[in-house]
Amino acid sequence: MNGRAQPRLCLVEDDPIMGESLMHRFALEGIACDWYREAGAALAAVEGQGYALVLSDIRLPDMSGEGLYQALLERCQAPPPILFITGYGTIDQAVRLLKLGARDYLTKPFDLDELLDRLRALAPALFGGGAEVLVPVLGISPPMRRVQDLLARVAGHTVGVLITGESGVGKEYAARYLHDSADPQGRTPFVAVNCAALPEHLLEAELFGYERGAFTGAVRTHRGVFERADGGTLFLDEVGEMPPAMQAKLLRAIQERTVMRLGSERPVRVNVRLVCATNRDLRKMVEEGSFREDLFYRINVIHVPLPPLRERREDIAWFAHRFVEEYNQAHGVRHLLGPAGERFLQEQPWPGNLRELRHAIDRGCILGEGDLLGPLELGAAPWTAEGEGGAEAAGSAEDLRTYLEQCERRLIEETLESHEWRIADSAAALGISRKNLWEKMRKHDLQRDEE
């Protein structure tokens, strides 16, 4: 025991059945939680002690969740993050709260595992007492949690680490996490170089450096990346693209822990943590003779394979929200990823992995006309219908948008009528969630004619 109190969750929920269900599940997960049925009592408790997170319904008996949040902002110097639970009728209010700074919201009815994933992303210290829980950095999916745990354990040892995976899958993310785990204060350098981006003669100069006058154009002494990374981490990306002659020189530098600048006869001692990455099959390259076997074993003491994004779909929305927030901070704007946009992203194959996902988010933030990012802003192909009038309706971007909305409204209304306005059956027939169907019904002002 370290003597520190376990971080606690503040639950604000007036429904006794919902509250008891949540408290039971939280107890099973080892989450310390205090349950308040009124906003006033919760507000007083939050002021009195530091909660790791507030989980609150929006509709409460004494004041709304929005009123609670406004009071927290006014009374607390550093209010805890807040996650709202909302019904269909308060989705607009939840979006408004997000714009004010609330962290997230869930729409009823929600899956408890999904709620736990959101809590784990927003307040990981709630799980298992906090001290031994890893803050999600590489993702919230089970495979990436295992990768992060492995890298955290490797951080205390200076051994060769090989990170493999498809292009854009996040290999540099993993290398930076390993470096940060070994040096949380950030006192040592992290230096990255792409071995495929430089021709052989420039790659050698970049890796080992050169002396002034070593070749035409060498007007000053240049320290290579091995020297610049001394005491820290050197990340060699696309190491599988390194020419055979350079492989031999890299192996010598690793074995002897020294480098020789071009044009110099004096070796320079270096001490680096070497992390290599590739999207190629190095074992196959060894068998084919295009990659040195001795170098392979030197850099592959610890192998860290990263699965593609399509095999860890829990991470898609998690990263998407973070990319949106990074864009907001960099450009001083306030974009939000809406539920429909989140669902669209999770349905895509993402052959370009995280790199492609980030580009989609950036494009949506740049080209989107509103603050809320939906499927159209994120690159959804327009749904078109064959038949009379289709070509004329697509005469301009505005006409096309109107036409598509009319098509969507007609399809939803026909589906609802064919299923006698049963929401669950209609949503299944349309291939969307009930929450998504409710949002579209509200957007198109669709309601059953009681007559």
XYZ file of C-alpha atoms in Angstrom:
451
model
C 0.000 0.000 0.000
C 1.289 3.470 -0.820
C -0.993 5.289 1.648
C -2.686 7.401 -1.021
C -6.470 7.329 -1.339
C -7.816 5.668 -4.448
C -9.174 8.150 -7.015
C -12.974 8.243 -6.913
C -15.814 8.637 -9.392
C -18.776 10.943 -8.703
C -22.032 9.500 -10.085
C -25.043 11.848 -10.344
C -28.140 9.824 -11.274
C -31.686 10.098 -9.892
C -32.962 6.839 -11.413
C -32.571 4.195 -8.639
C -32.493 1.247 -11.060
C -29.851 2.846 -13.286
C -27.837 3.994 -10.272
C -27.846 0.585 -8.576
C -26.859 -1.138 -11.834
C -23.947 1.230 -12.367
C -22.775 0.981 -8.753
C -22.793 -2.810 -8.940
C -20.720 -2.851 -12.126
C -18.303 -0.240 -10.780
C -17.771 -2.383 -7.666
C -16.942 -5.386 -9.868
C -14.427 -3.275 -11.800
C -12.789 -2.024 -8.588
C -13.897 1.582 -9.183
C -14.452 3.646 -6.022
C -17.662 5.596 -6.580
C -19.948 7.946 -4.643
C -23.575 8.092 -5.828
C -25.679 11.253 -5.550
C -29.316 11.493 -6.621
C -29.408 15.297 -6.785
C -27.115 17.829 -8.454
C -26.884 20.013 -5.332
C -25.485 17.226 -3.182
C -23.023 16.251 -5.899
C -21.881 19.866 -6.286
C -21.151 20.169 -2.573
C -19.244 16.874 -2.609
C -17.131 17.830 -5.630
C -16.178 21.106 -3.938
C -15.167 19.194 -0.824
C -12.946 16.542 -2.413
C -11.132 15.992 -5.682
C -12.941 13.495 -7.885
C -11.161 11.969 -10.862
C -14.320 12.303 -12.972
C -18.008 13.214 -12.727
C -20.544 10.966 -14.489
C -23.878 12.802 -14.588
C -27.314 12.466 -16.097
C -28.543 15.657 -17.793
C -32.092 15.463 -16.435
C -31.977 15.753 -12.631
C -34.718 16.661 -10.124
C -33.228 19.855 -8.665
C -31.269 21.286 -11.619
C -30.158 20.212 -15.078
C -26.789 18.676 -15.843
C -25.993 21.907 -17.672
C -26.687 23.870 -14.502
C -24.447 21.508 -12.550
C -21.638 21.945 -15.062
C -21.947 25.740 -15.067
C -21.778 25.710 -11.259
C -18.684 23.508 -11.309
C -16.957 25.899 -13.722
C -17.801 28.856 -11.483
C -16.920 27.319 -8.114
C -13.956 25.025 -8.838
C -10.531 26.277 -9.897
C -9.822 22.957 -11.636
C -13.140 21.115 -12.088
C -12.894 17.376 -12.791
C -13.702 16.146 -16.307
C -17.392 15.401 -16.764
C -19.107 12.727 -18.861
C -22.841 13.189 -19.443
C -25.573 10.578 -19.821
C -28.315 11.807 -22.113
C -31.578 10.637 -23.608
C -32.791 11.343 -27.138
C -34.490 14.561 -26.076
C -31.301 16.141 -24.679
C -28.779 15.380 -27.431
C -28.672 19.037 -28.501
C -27.983 20.032 -24.916
C -25.181 17.470 -24.692
C -23.564 18.854 -27.842
C -23.839 22.362 -26.375
C -22.108 21.134 -23.204
C -19.286 19.643 -25.281
C -18.731 23.061 -26.824
C -18.496 24.506 -23.295
C -15.767 22.026 -22.414
C -17.464 18.840 -21.191
C -15.420 15.801 -22.178
C -17.979 13.425 -23.701
C -21.535 12.090 -23.608
C -23.307 8.745 -23.932
C -26.844 8.311 -25.239
C -29.312 6.026 -23.458
C -29.621 3.119 -23.741
C -25.860 2.509 -23.682
C -23.693 -0.562 -23.302
C -21.882 -0.788 -19.945
C -18.670 -1.949 -21.607
C -18.757 1.145 -23.816
C -19.196 3.315 -20.714
C -16.206 1.633 -19.068
C -14.085 2.254 -22.171
C -14.995 5.966 -22.044
C -14.173 6.112 -18.313
C -10.879 4.331 -18.905
C -9.933 6.831 -21.619
C -10.918 9.900 -19.573
C -9.800 8.790 -16.091
C -7.603 5.657 -16.162
C -6.623 6.192 -12.515
C -10.101 4.972 -11.510
C -9.220 1.421 -12.495
C -7.207 -0.686 -10.098
C -6.279 2.094 -7.711
C -4.535 4.280 -10.303
C -0.837 3.855 -9.489
C -0.343 0.745 -11.627
C -2.771 1.619 -14.413
C -1.257 2.719 -17.703
C -2.739 5.872 -19.173
C -3.914 4.941 -22.676
C -1.498 6.407 -25.209
C -1.402 3.846 -28.005
C -5.121 2.985 -27.910
C -7.808 1.427 -25.748
C -8.187 -1.883 -27.602
C -6.915 -5.039 -25.864
C -4.097 -5.622 -28.423
C -2.739 -2.082 -27.992
C -3.039 -2.272 -24.206
C -0.840 -5.370 -24.350
C 1.634 -3.560 -26.608
C 1.734 -0.592 -24.239
C 2.274 -2.869 -21.239
C 5.133 -4.636 -23.056
C 6.829 -1.350 -23.967
C 6.482 -0.075 -20.376
C 8.244 -3.203 -19.116
C 10.974 -2.970 -21.767
C 11.628 0.706 -20.934
C 13.947 -0.206 -18.065
C 16.288 -2.164 -20.353
C 18.526 -0.969 -23.180
C 17.918 -3.699 -25.751
C 17.202 -3.705 -29.456
C 13.490 -3.224 -30.166
C 11.920 -3.986 -33.547
C 8.434 -2.570 -34.201
C 6.629 -4.037 -37.192
C 3.309 -3.304 -38.866
C 1.666 -1.829 -41.928
C 2.474 1.663 -43.137
C 0.802 4.337 -41.017
C -0.081 1.965 -38.185
C 1.632 4.050 -35.486
C 5.161 2.658 -35.208
C 6.654 6.039 -34.293
C 3.890 6.527 -31.697
C 5.058 3.283 -30.079
C 8.730 4.255 -30.241
C 8.023 7.628 -28.626
C 5.992 5.944 -25.898
C 8.924 3.625 -25.143
C 11.261 6.619 -24.949
C 8.887 8.605 -22.726
C 8.459 5.597 -20.425
C 12.232 5.331 -20.017
C 12.623 9.093 -19.494
C 9.367 10.602 -18.170
C 11.121 13.917 -17.375
C 12.155 14.352 -21.008
C 15.820 14.953 -20.250
C 17.216 12.802 -23.063
C 16.784 13.175 -26.837
C 14.517 11.236 -29.170
C 15.878 11.307 -32.719
C 14.081 9.746 -35.697
C 15.289 9.137 -39.233
C 13.539 7.501 -42.193
C 16.016 5.149 -43.851
C 13.924 4.979 -47.033
C 13.899 8.745 -47.536
C 17.644 9.159 -48.172
C 19.998 7.718 -50.828
C 22.829 5.567 -49.505
C 25.583 8.238 -49.435
C 23.340 10.732 -47.654
C 22.043 8.085 -45.249
C 25.588 7.299 -44.121
C 26.318 10.979 -43.548
C 23.044 11.375 -41.636
C 23.668 8.326 -39.444
C 27.341 8.840 -38.617
C 28.031 12.508 -39.425
C 30.972 14.028 -41.281
C 33.924 16.353 -40.792
C 34.354 19.669 -42.518
C 35.867 19.119 -45.962
C 35.039 15.392 -46.035
C 33.391 15.878 -49.434
C 32.329 18.672 -51.748
C 29.769 20.777 -49.942
C 30.832 19.733 -46.429
C 31.475 23.296 -45.256
C 31.137 22.465 -41.562
C 31.304 19.518 -39.185
C 28.008 17.677 -38.870
C 27.032 15.337 -36.035
C 25.090 12.291 -37.156
C 21.915 10.998 -35.539
C 23.828 8.474 -33.425
C 25.697 11.336 -31.753
C 22.618 13.544 -31.492
C 20.709 10.708 -29.805
C 23.505 9.917 -27.343
C 21.974 9.044 -23.964
C 18.487 8.793 -25.463
C 16.599 6.938 -28.188
C 17.414 6.583 -31.883
C 14.455 5.527 -34.009
C 15.322 4.085 -37.430
C 12.141 3.864 -39.465
C 11.896 1.665 -42.583
C 15.108 -0.166 -41.654
C 14.170 -2.870 -44.160
C 14.947 -0.410 -46.981
C 18.577 0.003 -45.897
C 21.108 -1.068 -48.567
C 23.345 -4.086 -47.717
C 26.524 -1.978 -47.421
C 24.839 0.302 -44.894
C 23.537 -2.719 -42.977
C 27.127 -3.791 -42.333
C 28.105 -0.328 -41.097
C 25.029 -0.148 -38.856
C 25.851 -3.556 -37.368
C 29.393 -2.417 -36.550
C 28.125 0.747 -34.868
C 25.706 -1.292 -32.742
C 28.296 -3.878 -31.750
C 31.131 -1.473 -30.936
C 28.951 1.389 -29.639
C 31.080 3.786 -31.657
C 30.653 5.723 -34.884
C 33.176 7.174 -37.289
C 32.322 10.453 -38.968
C 33.034 10.627 -42.687
C 36.469 12.168 -43.168
C 37.586 11.360 -39.605
C 39.849 8.695 -38.139
C 38.713 9.221 -34.543
C 35.886 7.001 -33.280
C 33.162 8.616 -31.198
C 31.559 6.568 -28.409
C 27.755 6.624 -28.299
C 25.183 5.150 -25.967
C 21.726 4.976 -27.544
C 18.565 2.940 -27.179
C 18.034 1.673 -30.722
C 14.450 1.196 -31.890
C 13.926 0.037 -35.471
C 10.710 -0.217 -37.456
C 9.630 -1.715 -40.745
C 6.531 -2.685 -42.695
C 8.438 -5.471 -44.441
C 8.952 -9.129 -43.452
C 12.580 -9.096 -42.305
C 12.663 -12.867 -41.713
C 11.732 -13.448 -45.332
C 14.331 -10.878 -46.416
C 16.954 -12.758 -44.382
C 15.990 -15.998 -46.144
C 16.250 -14.235 -49.499
C 19.634 -12.760 -48.593
C 18.581 -9.100 -48.831
C 18.869 -8.426 -45.086
C 21.779 -9.458 -42.870
C 20.915 -12.235 -40.441
C 23.334 -10.984 -37.754
C 21.847 -7.476 -37.929
C 18.337 -8.920 -37.728
C 19.114 -10.667 -34.447
C 20.802 -7.541 -33.079
C 17.813 -5.287 -33.623
C 15.150 -7.920 -32.879
C 15.785 -8.686 -29.211
C 12.241 -7.497 -28.438
C 9.691 -7.777 -31.251
C 6.622 -5.502 -31.026
C 4.068 -6.239 -33.780
C 1.357 -3.576 -34.209
C -1.989 -4.776 -35.629
C -3.643 -2.709 -38.384
C -6.407 -0.315 -37.408
C -9.111 -2.501 -38.999
C -8.286 -5.234 -36.462
C -8.666 -2.918 -33.432
C -11.759 -0.883 -34.203
C -12.121 0.280 -30.600
C -9.170 2.585 -31.279
C -10.686 4.341 -34.306
C -13.040 6.704 -32.463
C -10.537 7.064 -29.605
C -7.826 8.356 -31.943
C -10.302 10.353 -34.031
C -11.416 12.397 -31.022
C -7.780 13.068 -30.133
C -6.910 14.135 -33.671
C -9.863 16.545 -33.624
C -8.687 17.980 -30.311
C -5.116 18.353 -31.613
C -6.435 20.220 -34.655
C -8.561 22.448 -32.407
C -5.604 23.341 -30.208
C -3.308 23.993 -33.170
C -5.793 26.274 -34.962
C -7.795 27.817 -32.120
C -11.126 26.354 -33.269
C -13.740 24.064 -31.716
C -14.725 21.170 -33.986
C -16.617 18.194 -32.581
C -16.874 14.635 -33.867
C -20.573 13.756 -33.853
C -22.049 10.279 -33.275
C -22.879 9.821 -36.972
C -19.339 10.798 -37.955
C -17.914 8.449 -35.355
C -20.008 5.579 -36.707
C -18.932 6.356 -40.274
C -15.249 6.287 -39.265
C -15.635 2.964 -37.482
C -17.125 1.380 -40.607
C -14.187 2.263 -42.893
C -11.354 -0.223 -43.714
C -8.516 2.327 -43.247
C -5.818 0.714 -45.422
C -3.613 3.702 -44.551
C -4.262 3.161 -40.816
C -3.705 6.059 -38.403
C -2.066 8.248 -41.030
C -5.153 7.999 -43.259
C -7.453 8.583 -40.281
C -5.592 11.750 -39.304
C -5.775 13.045 -42.876
C -9.541 12.413 -42.924
C -9.962 14.351 -39.676
C -7.814 17.253 -40.893
C -9.710 17.388 -44.189
C -13.043 17.388 -42.365
C -11.940 20.188 -40.036
C -10.708 22.281 -42.959
C -13.600 21.748 -45.376
C -16.498 21.246 -42.960
C -19.039 24.083 -42.948
C -20.060 23.627 -39.288
C -18.483 22.694 -35.989
C -19.928 19.163 -35.933
C -18.106 16.601 -38.089
C -20.447 14.121 -39.746
C -20.026 11.538 -42.537
C -20.105 14.102 -45.395
C -17.360 16.221 -43.784
C -15.274 13.070 -43.241
C -15.380 11.909 -46.847
C -18.540 9.811 -47.137
C -19.428 9.090 -50.751
C -22.805 10.692 -51.589
C -25.722 8.268 -51.608
C -27.253 8.559 -55.046
C -30.353 7.021 -56.527
C -30.848 6.053 -60.144
C -33.926 7.282 -61.892
C -35.612 10.288 -63.380
C -34.381 13.618 -62.079
C -31.094 12.299 -60.661
C -28.822 14.136 -63.069
C -30.681 17.439 -62.779
C -30.630 17.267 -58.980
C -26.848 17.001 -58.991
C -26.327 20.271 -60.819
C -24.476 21.943 -57.942
C -23.061 21.088 -54.523
C -26.010 22.758 -52.781
C -28.545 21.034 -55.042
C -26.828 17.707 -54.464
C -26.936 18.130 -50.691
C -30.657 18.965 -50.841
C -31.316 16.033 -53.140
C -29.444 13.617 -50.862
C -31.323 14.842 -47.818
C -34.618 14.331 -49.626
C -33.575 10.820 -50.617
C -32.543 10.036 -47.051
C -35.822 11.355 -45.657
C -37.874 9.359 -48.149
C -35.952 6.143 -47.473
C -36.254 6.498 -43.691
C -39.967 7.307 -43.853
C -40.691 4.356 -46.157
C -38.712 2.007 -43.930
C -40.513 3.204 -40.808
C -43.910 2.749 -42.431
C -43.053 -0.722 -43.718
C -42.092 -1.739 -40.155
C -45.101 0.017 -38.560
C -42.783 2.609 -37.004
C -40.958 0.081 -34.828
C -37.643 1.826 -34.162
C -35.502 -1.248 -33.500
C -36.703 -3.108 -36.616
C -36.403 -0.006 -38.822
C -32.869 0.756 -37.598
C -31.826 -2.842 -38.305
C -33.318 -2.670 -41.816
C -31.440 0.581 -42.514
C -28.181 -0.782 -41.078
C -27.825 1.990 -38.497
C -28.138 2.207 -34.720
C -31.357 3.210 -32.955
C -29.626 6.343 -31.714
C -28.610 7.251 -35.267
C -32.171 6.646 -36.480
C -33.613 8.889 -33.744
C -31.176 11.650 -34.738
C -32.170 11.378 -38.400
C -35.893 11.352 -37.530
C -35.418 14.523 -35.535
C -33.364 16.100 -38.329
C -36.075 15.401 -40.916
C -38.975 16.089 -38.503
C -40.381 12.592 -38.992
C -43.119 11.485 -36.622
C -45.958 9.026 -36.868
C -49.372 10.359 -37.862
C -51.528 9.139 -34.985
C -54.654 9.369 -37.093
